[in-house]
PDB file of C-alpha atoms in Angstrom:
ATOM      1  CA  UNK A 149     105.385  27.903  50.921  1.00  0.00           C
ATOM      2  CA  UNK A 150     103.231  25.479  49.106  1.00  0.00           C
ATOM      3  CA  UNK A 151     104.659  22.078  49.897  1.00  0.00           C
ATOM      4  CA  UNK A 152     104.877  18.952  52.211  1.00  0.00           C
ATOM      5  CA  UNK A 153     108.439  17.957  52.681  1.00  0.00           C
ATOM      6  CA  UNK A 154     109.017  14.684  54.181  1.00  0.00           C
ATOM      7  CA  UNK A 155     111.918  12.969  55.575  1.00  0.00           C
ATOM      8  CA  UNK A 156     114.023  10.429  54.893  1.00  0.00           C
ATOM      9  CA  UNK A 157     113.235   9.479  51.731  1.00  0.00           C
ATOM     10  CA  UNK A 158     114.536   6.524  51.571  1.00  0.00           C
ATOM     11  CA  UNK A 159     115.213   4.093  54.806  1.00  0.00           C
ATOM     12  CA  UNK A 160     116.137   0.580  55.431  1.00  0.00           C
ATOM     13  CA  UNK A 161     115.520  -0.740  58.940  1.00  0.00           C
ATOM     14  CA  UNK A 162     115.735  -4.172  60.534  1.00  0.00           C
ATOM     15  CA  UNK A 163     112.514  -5.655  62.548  1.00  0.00           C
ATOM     16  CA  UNK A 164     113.741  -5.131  65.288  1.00  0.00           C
ATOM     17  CA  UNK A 165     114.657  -1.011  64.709  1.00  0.00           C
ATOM     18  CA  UNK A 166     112.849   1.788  65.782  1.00  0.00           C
ATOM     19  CA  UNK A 167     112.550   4.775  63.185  1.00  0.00           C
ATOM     20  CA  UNK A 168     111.089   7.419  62.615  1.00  0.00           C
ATOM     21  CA  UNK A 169     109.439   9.351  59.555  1.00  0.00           C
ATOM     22  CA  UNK A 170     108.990  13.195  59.320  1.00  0.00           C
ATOM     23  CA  UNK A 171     106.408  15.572  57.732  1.00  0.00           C
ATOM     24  CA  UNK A 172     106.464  19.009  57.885  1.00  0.00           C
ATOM     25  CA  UNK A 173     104.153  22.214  55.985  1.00  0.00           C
ATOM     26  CA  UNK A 174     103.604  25.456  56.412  1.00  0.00           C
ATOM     27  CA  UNK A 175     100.574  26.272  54.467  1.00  0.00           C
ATOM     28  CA  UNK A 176      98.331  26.640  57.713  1.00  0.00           C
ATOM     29  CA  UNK A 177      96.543  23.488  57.125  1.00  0.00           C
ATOM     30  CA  UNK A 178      94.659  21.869  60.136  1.00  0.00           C
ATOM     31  CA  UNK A 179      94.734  18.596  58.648  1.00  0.00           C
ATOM     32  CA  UNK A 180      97.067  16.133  57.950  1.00  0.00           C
ATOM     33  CA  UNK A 181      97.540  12.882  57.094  1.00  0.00           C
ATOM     34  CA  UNK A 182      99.741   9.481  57.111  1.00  0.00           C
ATOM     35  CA  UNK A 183      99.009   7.154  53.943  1.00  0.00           C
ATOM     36  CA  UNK A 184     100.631   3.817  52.824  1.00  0.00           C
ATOM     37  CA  UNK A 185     100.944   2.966  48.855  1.00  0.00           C
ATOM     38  CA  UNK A 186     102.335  -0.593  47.657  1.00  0.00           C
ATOM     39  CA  UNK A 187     103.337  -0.564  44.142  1.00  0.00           C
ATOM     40  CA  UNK A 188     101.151  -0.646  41.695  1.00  0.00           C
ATOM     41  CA  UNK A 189      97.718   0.085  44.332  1.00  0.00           C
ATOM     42  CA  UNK A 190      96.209   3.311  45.091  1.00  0.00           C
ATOM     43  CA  UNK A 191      97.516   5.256  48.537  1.00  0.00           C
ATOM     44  CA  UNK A 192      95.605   3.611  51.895  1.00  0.00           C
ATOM     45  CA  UNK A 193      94.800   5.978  54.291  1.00  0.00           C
ATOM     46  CA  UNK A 194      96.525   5.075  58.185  1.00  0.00           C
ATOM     47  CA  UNK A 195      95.815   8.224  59.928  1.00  0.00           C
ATOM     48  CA  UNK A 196      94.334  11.873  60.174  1.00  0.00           C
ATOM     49  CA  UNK A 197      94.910  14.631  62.337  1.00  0.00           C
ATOM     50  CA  UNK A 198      92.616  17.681  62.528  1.00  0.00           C
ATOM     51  CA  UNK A 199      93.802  20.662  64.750  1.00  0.00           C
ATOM     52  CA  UNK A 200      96.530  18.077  65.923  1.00  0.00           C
ATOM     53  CA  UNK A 201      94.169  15.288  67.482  1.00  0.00           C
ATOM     54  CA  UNK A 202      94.031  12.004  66.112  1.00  0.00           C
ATOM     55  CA  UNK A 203      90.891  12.059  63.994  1.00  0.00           C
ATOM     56  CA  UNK A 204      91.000   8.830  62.131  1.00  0.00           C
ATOM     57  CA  UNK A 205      93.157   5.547  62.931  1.00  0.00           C
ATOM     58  CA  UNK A 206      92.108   3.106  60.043  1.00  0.00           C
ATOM     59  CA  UNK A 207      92.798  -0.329  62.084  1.00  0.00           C
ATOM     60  CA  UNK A 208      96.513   0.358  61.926  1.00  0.00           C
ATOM     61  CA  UNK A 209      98.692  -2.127  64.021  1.00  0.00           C
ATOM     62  CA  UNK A 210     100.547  -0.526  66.454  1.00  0.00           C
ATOM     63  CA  UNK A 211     103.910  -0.842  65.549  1.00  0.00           C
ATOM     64  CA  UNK A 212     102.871   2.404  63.933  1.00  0.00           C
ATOM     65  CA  UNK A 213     102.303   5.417  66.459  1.00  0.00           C
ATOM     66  CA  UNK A 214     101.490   8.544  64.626  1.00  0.00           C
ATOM     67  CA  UNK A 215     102.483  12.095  66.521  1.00  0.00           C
ATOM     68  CA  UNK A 216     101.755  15.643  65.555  1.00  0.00           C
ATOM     69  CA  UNK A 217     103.794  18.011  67.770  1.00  0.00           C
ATOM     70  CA  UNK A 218     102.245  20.899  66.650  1.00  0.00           C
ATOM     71  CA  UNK A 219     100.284  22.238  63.293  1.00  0.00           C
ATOM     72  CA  UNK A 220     102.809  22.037  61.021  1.00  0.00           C
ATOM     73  CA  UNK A 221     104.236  18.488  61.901  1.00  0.00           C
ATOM     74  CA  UNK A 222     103.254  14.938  61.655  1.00  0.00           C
ATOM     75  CA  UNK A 223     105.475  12.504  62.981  1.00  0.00           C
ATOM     76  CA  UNK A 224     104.976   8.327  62.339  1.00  0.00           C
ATOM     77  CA  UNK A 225     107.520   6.638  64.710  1.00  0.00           C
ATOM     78  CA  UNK A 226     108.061   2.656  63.703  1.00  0.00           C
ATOM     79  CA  UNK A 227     108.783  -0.095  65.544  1.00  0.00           C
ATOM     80  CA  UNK A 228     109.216  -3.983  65.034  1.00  0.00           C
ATOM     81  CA  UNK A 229     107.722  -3.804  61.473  1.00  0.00           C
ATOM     82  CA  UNK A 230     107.363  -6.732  59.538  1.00  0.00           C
ATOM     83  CA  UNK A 231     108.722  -7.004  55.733  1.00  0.00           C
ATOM     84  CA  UNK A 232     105.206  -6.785  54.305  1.00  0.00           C
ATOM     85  CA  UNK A 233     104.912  -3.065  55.512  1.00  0.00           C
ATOM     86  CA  UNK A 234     107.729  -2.531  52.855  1.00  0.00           C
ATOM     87  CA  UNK A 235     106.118   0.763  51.211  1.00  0.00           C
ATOM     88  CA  UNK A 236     105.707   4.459  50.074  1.00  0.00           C
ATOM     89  CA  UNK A 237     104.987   6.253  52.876  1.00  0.00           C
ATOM     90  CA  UNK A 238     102.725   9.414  52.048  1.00  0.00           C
ATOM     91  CA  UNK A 239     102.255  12.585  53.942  1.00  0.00           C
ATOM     92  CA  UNK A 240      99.863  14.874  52.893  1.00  0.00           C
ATOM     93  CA  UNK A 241      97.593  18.338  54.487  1.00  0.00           C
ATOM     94  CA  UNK A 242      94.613  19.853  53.760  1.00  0.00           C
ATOM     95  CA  UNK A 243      92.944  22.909  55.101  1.00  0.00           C
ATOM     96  CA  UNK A 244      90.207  21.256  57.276  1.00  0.00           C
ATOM     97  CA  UNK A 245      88.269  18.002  56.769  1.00  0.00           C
ATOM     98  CA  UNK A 246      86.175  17.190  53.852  1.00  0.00           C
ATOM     99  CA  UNK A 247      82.307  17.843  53.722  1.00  0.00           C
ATOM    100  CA  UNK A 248      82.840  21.346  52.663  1.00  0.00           C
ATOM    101  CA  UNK A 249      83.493  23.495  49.522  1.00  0.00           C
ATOM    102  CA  UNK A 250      86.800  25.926  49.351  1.00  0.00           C
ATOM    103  CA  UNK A 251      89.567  22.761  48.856  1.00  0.00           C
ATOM    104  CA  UNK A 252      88.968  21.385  52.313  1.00  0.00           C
ATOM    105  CA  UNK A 253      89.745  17.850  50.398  1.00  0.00           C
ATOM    106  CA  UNK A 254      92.075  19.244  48.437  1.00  0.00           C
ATOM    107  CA  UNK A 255      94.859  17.489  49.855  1.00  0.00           C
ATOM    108  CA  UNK A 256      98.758  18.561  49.303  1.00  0.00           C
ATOM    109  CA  UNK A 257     101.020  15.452  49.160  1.00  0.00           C
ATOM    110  CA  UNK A 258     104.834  15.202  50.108  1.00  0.00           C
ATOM    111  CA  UNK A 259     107.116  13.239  47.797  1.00  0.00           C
ATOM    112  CA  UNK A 260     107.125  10.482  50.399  1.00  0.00           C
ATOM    113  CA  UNK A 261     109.504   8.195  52.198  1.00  0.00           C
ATOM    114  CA  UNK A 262     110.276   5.218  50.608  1.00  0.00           C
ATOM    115  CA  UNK A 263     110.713   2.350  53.638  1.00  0.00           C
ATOM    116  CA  UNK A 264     112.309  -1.070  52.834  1.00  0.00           C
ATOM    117  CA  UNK A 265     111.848  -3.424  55.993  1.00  0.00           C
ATOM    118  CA  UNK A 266     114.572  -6.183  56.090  1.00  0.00           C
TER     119      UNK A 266
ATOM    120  CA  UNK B 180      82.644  -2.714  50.754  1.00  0.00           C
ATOM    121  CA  UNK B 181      81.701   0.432  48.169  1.00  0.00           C
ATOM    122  CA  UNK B 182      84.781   0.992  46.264  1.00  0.00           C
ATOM    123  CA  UNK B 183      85.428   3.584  43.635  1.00  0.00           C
ATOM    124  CA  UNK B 184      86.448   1.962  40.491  1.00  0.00           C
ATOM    125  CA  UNK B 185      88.425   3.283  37.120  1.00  0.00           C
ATOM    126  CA  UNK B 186      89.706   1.446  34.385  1.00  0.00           C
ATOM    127  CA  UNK B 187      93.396  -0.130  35.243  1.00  0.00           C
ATOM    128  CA  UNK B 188      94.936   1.359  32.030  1.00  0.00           C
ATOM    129  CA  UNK B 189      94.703   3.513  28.642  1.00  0.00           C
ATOM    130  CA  UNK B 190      96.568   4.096  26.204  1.00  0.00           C
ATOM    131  CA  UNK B 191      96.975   7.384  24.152  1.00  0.00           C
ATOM    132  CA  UNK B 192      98.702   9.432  21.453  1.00  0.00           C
ATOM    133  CA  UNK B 193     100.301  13.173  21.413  1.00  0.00           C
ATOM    134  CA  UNK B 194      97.694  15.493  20.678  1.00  0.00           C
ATOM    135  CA  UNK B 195      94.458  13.470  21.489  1.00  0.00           C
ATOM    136  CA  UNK B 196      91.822  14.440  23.904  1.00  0.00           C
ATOM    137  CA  UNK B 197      91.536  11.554  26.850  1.00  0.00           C
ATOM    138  CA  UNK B 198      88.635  11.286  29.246  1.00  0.00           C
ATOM    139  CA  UNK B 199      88.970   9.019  32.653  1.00  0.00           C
ATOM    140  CA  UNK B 200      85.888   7.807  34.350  1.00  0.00           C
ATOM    141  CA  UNK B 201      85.665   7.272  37.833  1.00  0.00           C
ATOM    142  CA  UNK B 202      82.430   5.123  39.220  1.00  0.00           C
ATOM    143  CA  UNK B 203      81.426   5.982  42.596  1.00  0.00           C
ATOM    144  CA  UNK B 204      77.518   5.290  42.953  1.00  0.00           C
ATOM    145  CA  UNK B 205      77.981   5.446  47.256  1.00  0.00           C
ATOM    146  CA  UNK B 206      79.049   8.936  46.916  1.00  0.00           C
ATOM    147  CA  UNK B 207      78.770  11.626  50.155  1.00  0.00           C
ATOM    148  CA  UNK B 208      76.100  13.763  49.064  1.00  0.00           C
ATOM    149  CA  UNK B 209      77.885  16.836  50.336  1.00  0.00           C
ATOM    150  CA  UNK B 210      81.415  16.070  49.147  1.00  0.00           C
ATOM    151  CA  UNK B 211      83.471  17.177  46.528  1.00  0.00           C
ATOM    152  CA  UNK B 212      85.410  14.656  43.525  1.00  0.00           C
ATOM    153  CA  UNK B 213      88.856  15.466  43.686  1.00  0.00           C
ATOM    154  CA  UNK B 214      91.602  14.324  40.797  1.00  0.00           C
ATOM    155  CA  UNK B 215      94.997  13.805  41.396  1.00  0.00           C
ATOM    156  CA  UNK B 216      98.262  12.657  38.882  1.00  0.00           C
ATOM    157  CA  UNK B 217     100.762  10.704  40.398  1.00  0.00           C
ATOM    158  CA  UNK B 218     104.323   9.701  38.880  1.00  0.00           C
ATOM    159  CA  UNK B 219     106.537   7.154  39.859  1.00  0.00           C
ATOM    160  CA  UNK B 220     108.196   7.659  43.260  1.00  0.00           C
ATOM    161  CA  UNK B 221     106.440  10.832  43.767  1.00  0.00           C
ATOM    162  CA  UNK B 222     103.527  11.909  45.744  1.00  0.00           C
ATOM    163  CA  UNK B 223     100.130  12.293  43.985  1.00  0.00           C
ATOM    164  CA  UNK B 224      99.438  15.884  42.636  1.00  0.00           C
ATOM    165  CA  UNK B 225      96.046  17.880  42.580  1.00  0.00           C
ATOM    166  CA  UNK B 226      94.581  18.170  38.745  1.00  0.00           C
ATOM    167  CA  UNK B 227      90.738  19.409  39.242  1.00  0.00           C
ATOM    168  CA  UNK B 228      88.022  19.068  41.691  1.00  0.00           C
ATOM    169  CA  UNK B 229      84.171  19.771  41.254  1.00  0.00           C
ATOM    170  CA  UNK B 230      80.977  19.157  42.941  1.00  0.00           C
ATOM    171  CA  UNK B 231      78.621  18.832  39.788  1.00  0.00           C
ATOM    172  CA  UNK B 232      78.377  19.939  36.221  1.00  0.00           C
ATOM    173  CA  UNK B 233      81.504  21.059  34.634  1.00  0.00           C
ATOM    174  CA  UNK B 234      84.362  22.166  35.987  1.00  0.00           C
ATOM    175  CA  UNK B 235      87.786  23.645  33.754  1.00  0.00           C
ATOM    176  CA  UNK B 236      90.762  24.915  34.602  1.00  0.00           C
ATOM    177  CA  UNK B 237      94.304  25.697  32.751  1.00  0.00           C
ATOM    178  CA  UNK B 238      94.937  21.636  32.561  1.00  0.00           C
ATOM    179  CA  UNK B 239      91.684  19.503  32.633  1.00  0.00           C
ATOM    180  CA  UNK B 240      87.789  19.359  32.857  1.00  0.00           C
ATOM    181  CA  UNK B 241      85.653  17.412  34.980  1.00  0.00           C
ATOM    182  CA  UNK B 242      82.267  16.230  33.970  1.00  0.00           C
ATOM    183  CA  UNK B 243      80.083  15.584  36.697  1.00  0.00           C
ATOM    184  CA  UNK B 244      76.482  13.792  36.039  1.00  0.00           C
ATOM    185  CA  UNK B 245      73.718  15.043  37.922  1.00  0.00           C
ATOM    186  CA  UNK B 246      73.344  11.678  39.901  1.00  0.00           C
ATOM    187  CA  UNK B 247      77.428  12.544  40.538  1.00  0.00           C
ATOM    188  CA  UNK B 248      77.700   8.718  40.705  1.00  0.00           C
ATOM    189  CA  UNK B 249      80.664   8.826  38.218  1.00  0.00           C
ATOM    190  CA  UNK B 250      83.194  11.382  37.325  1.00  0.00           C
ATOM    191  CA  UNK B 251      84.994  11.460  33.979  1.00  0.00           C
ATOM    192  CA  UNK B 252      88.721  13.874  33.810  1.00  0.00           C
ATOM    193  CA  UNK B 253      89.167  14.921  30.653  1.00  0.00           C
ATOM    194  CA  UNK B 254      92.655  15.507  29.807  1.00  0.00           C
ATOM    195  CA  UNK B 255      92.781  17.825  26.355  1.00  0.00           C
ATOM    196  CA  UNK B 256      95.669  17.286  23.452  1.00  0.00           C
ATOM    197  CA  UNK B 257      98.305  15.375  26.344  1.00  0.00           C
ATOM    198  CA  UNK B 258     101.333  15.359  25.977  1.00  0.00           C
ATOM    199  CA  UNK B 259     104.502  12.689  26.604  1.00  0.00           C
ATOM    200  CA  UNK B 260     104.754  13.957  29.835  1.00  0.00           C
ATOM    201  CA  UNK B 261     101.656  13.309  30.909  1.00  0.00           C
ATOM    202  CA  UNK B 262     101.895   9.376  31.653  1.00  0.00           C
ATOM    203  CA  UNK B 263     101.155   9.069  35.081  1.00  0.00           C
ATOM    204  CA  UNK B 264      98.496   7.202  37.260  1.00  0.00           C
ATOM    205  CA  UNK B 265      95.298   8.958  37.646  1.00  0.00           C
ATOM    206  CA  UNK B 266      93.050   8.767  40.579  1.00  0.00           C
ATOM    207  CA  UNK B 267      89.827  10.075  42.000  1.00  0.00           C
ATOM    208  CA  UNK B 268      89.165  11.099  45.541  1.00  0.00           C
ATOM    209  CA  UNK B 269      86.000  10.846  46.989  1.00  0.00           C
ATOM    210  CA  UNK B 270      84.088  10.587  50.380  1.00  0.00           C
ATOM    211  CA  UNK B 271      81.771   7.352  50.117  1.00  0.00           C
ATOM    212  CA  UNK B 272      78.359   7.427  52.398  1.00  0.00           C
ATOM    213  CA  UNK B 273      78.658   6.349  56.054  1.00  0.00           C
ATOM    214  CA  UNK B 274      82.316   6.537  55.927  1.00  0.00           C
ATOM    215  CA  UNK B 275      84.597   9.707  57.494  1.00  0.00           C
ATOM    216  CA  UNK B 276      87.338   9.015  54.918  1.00  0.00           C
ATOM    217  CA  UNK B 277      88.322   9.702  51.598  1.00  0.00           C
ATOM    218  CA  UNK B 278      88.584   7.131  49.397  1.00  0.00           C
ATOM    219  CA  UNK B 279      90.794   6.523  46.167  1.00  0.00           C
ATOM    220  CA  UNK B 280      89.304   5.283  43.267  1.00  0.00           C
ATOM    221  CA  UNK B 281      91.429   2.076  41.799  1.00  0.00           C
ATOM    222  CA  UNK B 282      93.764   4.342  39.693  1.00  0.00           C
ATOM    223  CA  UNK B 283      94.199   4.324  35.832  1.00  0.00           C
ATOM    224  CA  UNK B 284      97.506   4.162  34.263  1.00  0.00           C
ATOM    225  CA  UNK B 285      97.528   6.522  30.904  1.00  0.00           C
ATOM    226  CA  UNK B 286     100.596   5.927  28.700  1.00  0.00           C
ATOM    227  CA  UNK B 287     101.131   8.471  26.074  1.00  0.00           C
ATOM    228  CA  UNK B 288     103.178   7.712  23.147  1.00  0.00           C
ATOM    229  CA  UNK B 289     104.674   9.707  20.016  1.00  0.00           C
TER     230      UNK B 289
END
């Protein structure tokens, strides 16, 4: 199994909602990752994971909480977002953590879940 | 802030050879230059990665300078189905993250 399958891919919420989005692989990767892309701008990293602790918060507010239950799932639960977090919402894993040959940055992206914030 | 830049957009024709620069002088000296094609409403999809030199597999090269402060992809004969956005990944000095370069939208026509 070679892919990153995320879920929903598409989901309207209200401000005031609480969601949640869902990434899942089973390629044995240790790392994995939350991104954000607007249209039209290159993907933003939020978060990383290696061996399921949180490795890398990039100044995200916390209306986002990222989860990983276990190696094969990330989890990004959302809460009182704001219109302006309207995005593509990218999953992706990678072996390990960059800084080393082998693909470690080769990173394996999910289609992505598509969140419209009324 | 170092960013990694490429040109916003190029245009193309069936059959013709396109090469894709990617400028990042405040590269990690230990890191690798990864490529990735994206399509609309999809999630961007490995192409080619390389550390320096030349690098080919089944769909592209990468040219790497010795100073590795740019990257070009080179993208032989494309095809229709190759417009897509086009960005480099690469870890900048001082910083833990990988960072995407500004993307470059190729549109191939007939």
């Amino acid at each position: 199994d070679t892919e990153v399958t995320q879920t929903p891919k598409h989901l309207v919420m209200g401000m005031t909602n609480k969601k949640s989005l869902k990434c899942e692989q089973h390629m044995g990767h240790r790392a994995m990752y939350w991104y954000k892309q607007k249209a039209k701008k290159p993907p933003e990293l939020m978060f990383v994971y290696s061996y399921e602790k949180l490795s890398i918060n990039e100044s995200v507010p916390s209306r986002f909480s990222p989860e990983c239950p276990n190696s094969s799932l990330l989890n990004l639960h959302l809460h009182a977002l704001q219109p302006e977090d309207s995005a593509l919402y990218l999953c992706a894993s990678s072996q390990g953590l960059g800084g080393t040959p082998s693909g470690a940055n080769v990173l394996t992206f999910g289609a992505g879940s598509r969140l419209t914030v009324l | 802030l170092a960013k990694t830049t490429q040109p916003i957009s190029m245009d193309s024709y069936e059959g013709q050879e396109v090469n894709i620069t990617c400028s990042h002088n405040n590269i990690a000296t230990n890191d690798y230059i990864t490529w990735y094609q994206q399509f609309p409403s999809q999630g961007p999809r490995f192409i080619i990665q390389g550390y320096k030199t030349k690098v080919t597999n089944e769909v592209a090269s990468l040219f790497i300078p010795a100073d590795r402060k740019s990257s070009t992809l080179s993208l032989p004969r494309v095809s229709l189905s190759d417009t897509a956005v086009y960005y480099c990944l690469v870890k900048l000095a001082g910083f833990q993250k990988l960072v995407f370069g500004t993307g470059t939208r190729l549109l191939v026509s007939p």
